XYZ file of C-alpha atoms in Angstrom:
155
model
C 125.155 99.603 73.584
C 124.125 96.099 74.635
C 120.540 94.962 74.105
C 119.157 91.692 75.475
C 116.333 89.811 73.830
C 114.546 86.573 74.601
C 115.554 83.815 72.220
C 113.086 81.770 70.185
C 113.474 78.295 68.694
C 114.431 80.029 65.433
C 117.607 81.191 67.217
C 118.769 77.603 67.772
C 121.450 77.812 65.066
C 122.866 81.051 66.434
C 122.838 79.782 70.016
C 124.337 76.429 69.058
C 127.175 78.301 67.358
C 127.862 80.051 70.667
C 127.671 76.705 72.506
C 130.243 75.296 70.080
C 132.455 78.346 70.650
C 132.138 77.844 74.406
C 133.150 74.194 74.061
C 136.217 75.287 72.074
C 137.020 77.932 74.688
C 136.842 75.265 77.410
C 138.990 72.923 75.258
C 136.101 70.446 75.352
C 134.768 70.419 71.798
C 135.161 66.626 71.698
C 132.633 66.386 74.558
C 129.941 68.325 72.684
C 127.442 65.740 71.456
C 124.351 67.966 71.378
C 123.056 69.188 68.039
C 121.262 72.246 66.797
C 118.138 70.096 66.351
C 118.223 68.970 69.995
C 118.639 72.556 71.143
C 115.738 73.667 68.958
C 113.543 70.964 70.472
C 114.533 71.983 74.013
C 113.679 75.611 73.227
C 110.356 74.585 71.656
C 109.429 72.421 74.644
C 110.591 75.131 77.074
C 113.006 72.683 78.706
C 115.533 75.473 78.422
C 115.213 79.190 77.837
C 117.775 81.525 76.364
C 118.608 85.178 76.012
C 120.770 86.761 73.349
C 122.992 89.797 73.788
C 123.273 92.090 70.784
C 125.699 94.933 70.234
C 124.868 97.296 67.384
C 122.398 94.707 66.066
C 124.985 91.900 66.055
C 124.591 88.870 68.349
C 127.577 88.703 70.711
C 126.516 86.302 73.455
C 123.938 84.059 75.028
C 122.686 82.737 78.355
C 120.798 79.439 78.623
C 118.833 78.684 81.791
C 116.041 76.564 83.263
C 113.934 76.255 86.421
C 115.000 74.333 89.496
C 113.574 73.912 92.981
C 115.218 73.965 96.400
C 113.618 71.590 98.861
C 115.613 73.245 101.647
C 114.360 76.766 101.027
C 111.038 75.714 99.537
C 111.494 78.160 96.675
C 112.163 77.954 92.977
C 115.291 79.217 91.310
C 116.931 79.352 87.930
C 119.967 77.367 86.884
C 122.281 79.060 84.404
C 123.521 76.278 82.141
C 125.690 78.377 79.842
C 126.863 81.967 79.656
C 128.971 82.872 76.655
C 130.174 86.166 75.245
C 132.222 86.268 72.047
C 135.864 87.255 72.660
C 135.529 90.535 70.770
C 132.638 91.603 73.029
C 134.156 90.665 76.384
C 134.423 93.683 78.631
C 131.509 95.379 76.840
C 128.997 94.627 79.591
C 127.291 91.863 77.588
C 127.930 89.178 80.216
C 126.672 91.382 83.010
C 123.599 92.330 80.945
C 122.837 88.668 80.217
C 123.096 87.737 83.895
C 120.976 90.751 84.863
C 118.343 89.547 82.379
C 118.340 86.040 83.868
C 118.100 87.548 87.366
C 115.167 89.737 86.284
C 113.365 86.719 84.795
C 113.886 84.863 88.054
C 112.678 87.720 90.247
C 109.603 88.223 88.038
C 108.776 84.524 88.491
C 109.238 84.556 92.253
C 112.577 82.747 92.197
C 114.894 83.347 95.137
C 118.195 82.407 93.504
C 120.151 81.894 90.319
C 122.867 79.257 90.429
C 125.499 77.944 88.045
C 128.737 75.998 87.938
C 132.128 77.306 86.897
C 135.244 75.309 86.156
C 137.893 75.399 88.872
C 140.355 76.403 86.157
C 138.362 79.437 84.962
C 139.669 82.107 87.340
C 138.532 84.949 85.071
C 134.917 83.752 85.169
C 135.057 83.207 88.936
C 136.329 86.761 89.408
C 133.599 88.137 87.152
C 130.899 86.259 89.064
C 132.236 87.487 92.402
C 132.129 91.061 91.079
C 128.370 90.578 90.628
C 127.932 89.508 94.239
C 127.894 85.752 93.555
C 129.550 83.487 96.098
C 131.052 80.038 95.581
C 129.073 77.333 97.333
C 130.637 74.498 99.345
C 129.128 71.783 97.150
C 130.555 69.543 94.483
C 128.610 68.568 91.384
C 128.221 64.841 90.696
C 126.949 63.330 87.483
C 125.825 59.881 86.407
C 125.541 59.284 82.661
C 126.095 56.766 79.897
C 126.436 53.137 80.977
C 126.422 54.055 84.661
C 123.081 55.818 84.194
C 121.638 52.814 82.362
C 122.859 50.442 85.075
C 121.416 52.601 87.829
C 118.092 52.931 86.011
C 117.948 49.144 85.677
C 118.229 48.493 89.410
């Protein structure tokens, strides 16, 4: 049976381990520059929230999310930053339970949507999300960071 609990800052080490596993899974471990300490601070400051999936008392996955606002709809939503389930627990319902938890948090807070990004190369995840009723949106994500961010900020 899968149980979902709200994470606390004391779970930062556990969650960061899952984040590291996700980076490995995405073949992007070299891009992971965050640290457990930064994650702990974000959890303490409520910049991000997290849920943990447990199976038979063992942590098997996590979802990290934060608030966002849509100026077009005028309503708040939640953005799912990461969803990760350990390989041995995939197919157990942990991912679905984590997303249901995030959805329930959003509904309880008056949010009208939960959104997230998925890699174009992750067909399994896209199929899973569609099975939940999620639809791909016709938008592309852009990012400015590093030197480009500093230059832009200096204008």
